[in-house]
Structures are given as C-alpha cells and as structure tokens.
C-alpha cells in the first residue's frame, strides 16, 4: 500500500508571522500519523525558519520551485544544493503556474527533476491538461507526454520515490474539481505510462496526487480511488484548520 501524501502549496500567500502561526498550530494539532505524509510548501523566504520549527514533528516542509544548477549568477533563484543543505525533503516542480508565467517547459522541468534526485530531494512533478486539451479529448496524450519528458534520464529506483501531481489546469483555483472517477482515469493513465517507461514495480510504487480545488469535503472521495494516493492543495491548505482536517481525512480514508 502506498503511503498517502497531502501537500499544501501556499503559492505567494502569507507573511512570515502568518506562516509561523500556521506551523505552531499544526504542530500542536497534527495527529502523529504514520499513514500520511503531511507537507506544506511555503514561499522560499520562509523555508529555513519553518524547517527548524518542524524538526522532529510530523509536519514536513517542501519548496515550490528551484533552479536546476547548484550555484551561479541567477539573480533571485534558489538552488537544489541550498534546499538540500536545509534538509528540505520535497520540491514541487513544473507547476502549471510556473509553466504559464515563468516559461518553464518540459525540458526545464526534466533538468530540475534530475537535479532534485542528484540532491536527495523528492520531486513533486506537476502535470495536467488545459481546458482546450480536455475538450479536444487530448487529456491522456498531453499528460503522458509531460510524464515521459519529465522522467527522461531518471532511473527506476529514483522514479519509485517520485511523486506526480495530476492537476488539470481548469480545476486550479476555480472551485471546479474533476470528478473522482475522471481524476482516477487520468491518474491510472499516468501509472500505465510509468509502467511503459519502467516496469510494473515502479508503476506500483510511484505516488500520484490529484490537485485542483481539493478541500476537506471532497478529499475522502478522491482518496477512495485506486490510483489517487494524495492531494496537492492550494487554497484549502492556507488555514491550519482545513489542513489538519485533510490530514485526518487522509488518515482514515
Ligand atoms: O494549484 C494547486 C495546487 O498546486 C491547486 O490549487 P487550488 O487547490 O487552490 O485549486
């Protein structure tokens, strides 16, 4: 059985004080759950502070993005080496907002995925189709190609530990969730693609999250699906209360 993973993507929200308040509250309330990985990904400015607040706690901290090289003249960027030195376990890569607003492509996502593994970071690789692609019935084709490109040069051993987040772009921040059945169909197609690229064991081991308007009220149904192992959550991860509720739902689902 794959361990569930609920990851909050805070995007560009919260001041440092609000971020610390959230972590203090979640540290107090989070059930010591062995069954669920509970992660929040704050703006990079807060990573060091929140990482030290969560040492020895259930809550884990992830980054929202990173560059692919260890160091260099790249103003404003954060490197894999820097994240690794802070012992940050996870990094979100290729989020659709990064692809849309910051020129990330399948090629740059692939470089970052390779850099994550080279630096002991677990990548949360985001894939997902646009509304136009869904309407043209190109969902599976689009997502399979994104997976194929993101995993170029990644070994089976590495892929087994990776996380893929399936986030249909039309469901992000819109209140529109894919039905659990539709999300499961795409997550299954992703697993089949991993089987083609690697083997059955790798496909069985890799964890696949759904993302897009997930909240405490719809998480249980999504997690009841065979191929959905967790969620990547935006808006509903910003309040400690709803974040803790989602961890509770995932612990019992
Ligand atoms: O983009 C997302 C998580 O990465 C989803 O955001 P929402 O949960 O706010 O729709």
Short mmCIF file of C-alpha atoms and ligand atoms in Angstrom, two decimals:
data_model
loop_
_atom_site.label_atom_id
_atom_site.label_comp_id
_atom_site.label_asym_id
_atom_site.label_seq_id
_atom_site.Cartn_x
_atom_site.Cartn_y
_atom_site.Cartn_z
CA UNK A 1 0.00 0.00 0.00
CA UNK A 2 1.37 3.39 -0.99
CA UNK A 3 1.69 5.96 1.79
CA UNK A 4 -0.69 8.87 1.30
CA UNK A 5 0.73 12.35 0.88
CA UNK A 6 -1.17 15.60 1.39
CA UNK A 7 0.89 18.60 0.33
CA UNK A 8 -0.17 22.21 0.70
CA UNK A 9 1.09 24.59 -1.98
CA UNK A 10 0.89 28.02 -0.39
CA UNK A 11 1.86 29.80 -3.62
CA UNK A 12 2.55 33.50 -2.94
CA UNK A 13 0.46 33.83 0.22
CA UNK A 14 1.12 34.59 3.90
CA UNK A 15 3.51 36.84 5.78
CA UNK A 16 6.26 35.25 7.88
CA UNK A 17 4.19 35.81 11.01
CA UNK A 18 1.15 34.08 9.50
CA UNK A 19 3.32 31.21 8.27
CA UNK A 20 4.77 30.69 11.75
CA UNK A 21 1.30 30.83 13.33
CA UNK A 22 0.11 28.13 10.95
CA UNK A 23 3.05 25.84 11.77
CA UNK A 24 2.68 26.39 15.53
CA UNK A 25 -0.99 25.46 15.35
CA UNK A 26 -0.47 22.45 13.08
CA UNK A 27 2.42 21.19 15.24
CA UNK A 28 0.04 21.20 18.22
CA UNK A 29 -2.88 19.60 16.43
CA UNK A 30 -1.43 17.20 13.92
CA UNK A 31 -2.08 13.59 14.78
CA UNK A 32 1.15 11.62 14.81
CA UNK A 33 0.13 9.87 11.65
CA UNK A 34 2.34 7.13 10.30
CA UNK A 35 -0.01 6.60 7.36
CA UNK A 36 0.13 10.08 5.88
CA UNK A 37 2.92 12.40 4.79
CA UNK A 38 1.80 15.93 5.69
CA UNK A 39 3.70 18.63 3.83
CA UNK A 40 3.40 22.38 3.34
CA UNK A 41 5.32 24.29 0.69
CA UNK A 42 5.74 27.94 1.72
CA UNK A 43 7.40 30.76 -0.23
CA UNK A 44 11.18 30.09 -0.26
CA UNK A 45 11.79 33.07 2.03
CA UNK A 46 10.27 31.08 4.94
CA UNK A 47 11.82 27.67 4.29
CA UNK A 48 14.66 27.88 6.82
CA UNK A 49 12.50 29.20 9.65
CA UNK A 50 9.69 26.70 9.11
CA UNK A 51 12.10 23.82 8.62
CA UNK A 52 13.63 24.49 12.04
CA UNK A 53 10.13 24.75 13.61
CA UNK A 54 9.16 21.31 12.27
CA UNK A 55 12.28 19.34 13.21
CA UNK A 56 11.15 16.12 14.87
CA UNK A 57 7.46 16.89 14.10
CA UNK A 58 5.02 15.21 11.72
CA UNK A 59 4.65 18.27 9.51
CA UNK A 60 7.22 18.40 6.72
CA UNK A 61 8.30 21.37 4.62
CA UNK A 62 8.70 21.49 0.83
CA UNK A 63 9.78 24.10 -1.69
CA UNK A 64 7.57 25.42 -4.50
CA UNK A 65 10.27 25.52 -7.17
CA UNK A 66 14.04 25.70 -7.64
CA UNK A 67 16.72 26.24 -10.28
CA UNK A 68 18.47 23.20 -11.74
CA UNK A 69 22.10 24.10 -11.04
CA UNK A 70 23.94 24.14 -7.71
CA UNK A 71 25.04 27.78 -7.81
CA UNK A 72 25.73 30.63 -10.21
CA UNK A 73 24.77 34.07 -11.43
CA UNK A 74 20.99 33.56 -11.45
CA UNK A 75 19.53 36.53 -9.61
CA UNK A 76 16.54 35.68 -7.48
CA UNK A 77 16.80 31.92 -7.76
CA UNK A 78 17.10 29.17 -5.16
CA UNK A 79 19.25 26.12 -5.90
CA UNK A 80 18.83 22.40 -5.23
CA UNK A 81 22.04 22.47 -3.20
CA UNK A 82 20.57 25.18 -0.94
CA UNK A 83 17.38 23.19 -0.35
CA UNK A 84 19.32 20.03 0.29
CA UNK A 85 21.59 21.80 2.80
CA UNK A 86 18.46 22.78 4.76
CA UNK A 87 17.28 19.12 4.61
CA UNK A 88 14.11 20.12 2.79
CA UNK A 89 12.59 16.79 1.70
CA UNK A 90 10.27 17.83 -1.17
CA UNK A 91 10.20 20.26 -4.06
CA UNK A 92 7.25 20.99 -6.36
CA UNK A 93 8.41 21.12 -9.99
CA UNK A 94 6.65 22.17 -13.17
CA UNK A 95 3.53 23.60 -11.54
CA UNK A 96 1.23 24.92 -14.27
CA UNK A 97 1.66 28.46 -12.89
CA UNK A 98 5.44 28.10 -13.33
CA UNK A 99 4.87 26.82 -16.87
CA UNK A 100 2.40 29.59 -17.66
CA UNK A 101 4.06 32.65 -16.06
CA UNK A 102 7.75 31.73 -15.73
CA UNK A 103 8.49 29.99 -19.02
CA UNK A 104 9.02 26.53 -17.60
CA UNK A 105 8.92 23.84 -20.26
CA UNK A 106 9.03 20.06 -20.26
CA UNK A 107 12.78 20.38 -20.87
CA UNK A 108 13.47 22.67 -17.90
CA UNK A 109 11.20 20.54 -15.71
CA UNK A 110 13.25 17.48 -16.71
CA UNK A 111 16.52 19.23 -15.77
CA UNK A 112 15.06 20.16 -12.40
CA UNK A 113 13.76 16.63 -11.77
CA UNK A 114 17.27 15.26 -12.43
CA UNK A 115 18.77 17.94 -10.17
CA UNK A 116 16.30 17.10 -7.40
CA UNK A 117 17.36 13.45 -7.37
CA UNK A 118 21.03 14.40 -7.54
CA UNK A 119 20.47 16.45 -4.37
CA UNK A 120 18.40 13.99 -2.31
CA UNK A 121 15.18 15.93 -2.86
CA UNK A 122 11.90 14.21 -3.70
CA UNK A 123 10.28 15.99 -6.65
CA UNK A 124 6.53 16.52 -6.82
CA UNK A 125 6.23 16.66 -10.61
CA UNK A 126 3.14 18.52 -11.79
CA UNK A 127 1.35 17.60 -14.99
CA UNK A 128 -2.10 18.48 -16.31
CA UNK A 129 -4.12 19.46 -19.31
CA UNK A 130 -5.73 22.78 -20.23
CA UNK A 131 -9.48 23.10 -20.79
CA UNK A 132 -8.89 23.21 -24.57
CA UNK A 133 -6.88 19.98 -24.41
CA UNK A 134 -9.59 18.30 -22.35
CA UNK A 135 -12.31 19.44 -24.75
CA UNK A 136 -10.25 18.12 -27.67
CA UNK A 137 -10.03 14.77 -25.81
CA UNK A 138 -6.28 15.11 -25.59
CA UNK A 139 -6.01 14.78 -21.80
CA UNK A 140 -4.28 11.40 -21.57
CA UNK A 141 -1.99 12.14 -24.52
CA UNK A 142 -0.94 15.51 -23.05
CA UNK A 143 -0.31 14.20 -19.57
CA UNK A 144 1.52 11.05 -20.75
CA UNK A 145 3.87 13.19 -22.86
CA UNK A 146 4.57 15.52 -19.90
CA UNK A 147 5.42 12.49 -17.76
CA UNK A 148 7.61 10.98 -20.46
CA UNK A 149 9.61 14.18 -20.85
CA UNK A 150 9.87 14.95 -17.13
CA UNK A 151 11.32 11.48 -16.43
CA UNK A 152 13.90 11.37 -19.22
CA UNK A 153 17.15 10.04 -17.72
CA UNK A 154 15.53 9.23 -14.36
CA UNK A 155 16.29 5.70 -13.14
CA UNK A 156 13.62 3.25 -11.98
CA UNK A 157 14.93 3.43 -8.40
CA UNK A 158 14.56 7.21 -8.45
CA UNK A 159 11.16 7.10 -10.14
CA UNK A 160 9.84 4.76 -7.43
CA UNK A 161 10.35 7.56 -4.92
CA UNK A 162 8.99 10.35 -7.07
CA UNK A 163 5.58 11.93 -6.72
CA UNK A 164 3.47 13.01 -9.66
CA UNK A 165 0.73 15.57 -9.11
CA UNK A 166 -2.05 15.47 -11.69
CA UNK A 167 -3.52 18.96 -11.73
CA UNK A 168 -5.98 19.73 -14.53
CA UNK A 169 -5.33 23.43 -15.19
CA UNK A 170 -9.05 24.20 -15.48
CA UNK A 171 -9.61 22.91 -11.93
CA UNK A 172 -6.96 25.06 -10.21
CA UNK A 173 -8.42 27.81 -8.03
CA UNK A 174 -11.71 27.66 -9.91
CA UNK A 175 -13.79 25.60 -7.48
CA UNK A 176 -14.24 23.07 -10.30
CA UNK A 177 -12.93 19.66 -9.30
CA UNK A 178 -12.56 16.82 -11.74
CA UNK A 179 -14.94 14.08 -10.64
CA UNK A 180 -13.14 11.46 -8.58
CA UNK A 181 -13.75 8.97 -11.40
CA UNK A 182 -12.30 11.28 -14.08
CA UNK A 183 -9.28 12.12 -11.91
CA UNK A 184 -8.73 8.41 -11.29
CA UNK A 185 -8.82 7.63 -15.01
CA UNK A 186 -6.03 10.12 -15.66
CA UNK A 187 -4.01 9.00 -12.61
CA UNK A 188 -4.31 5.43 -13.86
CA UNK A 189 -3.10 6.53 -17.31
CA UNK A 190 -0.09 8.13 -15.61
CA UNK A 191 0.65 4.85 -13.82
CA UNK A 192 0.36 2.99 -17.12
CA UNK A 193 2.82 5.45 -18.68
CA UNK A 194 5.28 4.81 -15.82
CA UNK A 195 4.84 1.07 -16.44
CA UNK A 196 5.73 1.62 -20.12
CA UNK A 197 8.74 3.77 -19.25
CA UNK A 198 9.98 1.48 -16.46
CA UNK A 199 8.24 -1.63 -15.16
CA UNK A 200 5.32 -2.84 -13.07
CA UNK A 201 7.09 -2.44 -9.72
CA UNK A 202 7.95 1.18 -10.42
CA UNK A 203 4.37 1.88 -11.54
CA UNK A 204 3.03 0.26 -8.37
CA UNK A 205 5.40 2.24 -6.13
CA UNK A 206 5.16 5.77 -7.53
CA UNK A 207 2.74 8.04 -5.69
CA UNK A 208 0.22 10.07 -7.66
CA UNK A 209 -1.63 13.05 -6.22
CA UNK A 210 -4.65 14.87 -7.57
CA UNK A 211 -4.72 18.67 -7.35
CA UNK A 212 -7.36 21.27 -8.22
CA UNK A 213 -9.91 22.68 -5.77
CA UNK A 214 -9.33 19.92 -3.21
CA UNK A 215 -10.85 20.62 0.22
CA UNK A 216 -11.74 18.60 3.32
CA UNK A 217 -15.20 17.89 1.87
CA UNK A 218 -14.11 16.26 -1.40
CA UNK A 219 -10.81 14.67 -0.35
CA UNK A 220 -12.28 11.44 1.01
CA UNK A 221 -13.95 10.55 -2.26
CA UNK A 222 -10.82 11.34 -4.26
CA UNK A 223 -8.70 9.17 -1.95
CA UNK A 224 -11.14 6.29 -2.25
CA UNK A 225 -9.98 5.90 -5.85
CA UNK A 226 -7.43 3.20 -6.60
CA UNK A 227 -4.83 5.37 -8.31
CA UNK A 228 -5.07 8.56 -6.22
CA UNK A 229 -2.55 8.47 -3.37
CA UNK A 230 -2.86 12.02 -2.11
CA UNK A 231 -3.55 15.62 -2.96
CA UNK A 232 -1.68 18.79 -3.83
CA UNK A 233 -3.80 21.53 -2.32
CA UNK A 234 -3.73 25.28 -2.86
CA UNK A 235 -6.42 27.44 -1.23
CA UNK A 236 -7.62 24.89 1.35
CA UNK A 237 -4.08 24.41 2.67
CA UNK A 238 -3.79 28.02 3.86
CA UNK A 239 -5.87 27.60 7.02
CA UNK A 240 -4.49 25.34 9.75
CA UNK A 241 -7.98 24.08 10.47
CA UNK A 242 -8.75 22.82 6.97
CA UNK A 243 -5.20 21.48 6.53
CA UNK A 244 -5.47 19.41 9.72
CA UNK A 245 -8.94 18.21 8.67
CA UNK A 246 -7.47 16.97 5.37
CA UNK A 247 -4.73 15.06 7.20
CA UNK A 248 -7.42 13.48 9.37
CA UNK A 249 -9.50 12.55 6.32
CA UNK A 250 -6.41 11.03 4.65
CA UNK A 251 -5.58 9.06 7.82
CA UNK A 252 -8.99 7.44 7.83
CA UNK A 253 -9.63 7.09 4.10
O1 LIG B 1 -2.55 24.56 -7.84
C1 LIG B 1 -2.96 23.89 -6.91
C2 LIG B 1 -2.03 23.21 -6.00
O2 LIG B 1 -0.75 23.18 -6.53
C3 LIG B 1 -4.41 23.77 -6.64
O3 LIG B 1 -4.87 24.96 -6.14
P1 LIG B 1 -6.37 25.04 -5.51
O4 LIG B 1 -6.45 23.90 -4.50
O5 LIG B 1 -6.45 26.38 -4.88
O6 LIG B 1 -7.31 24.81 -6.65
#
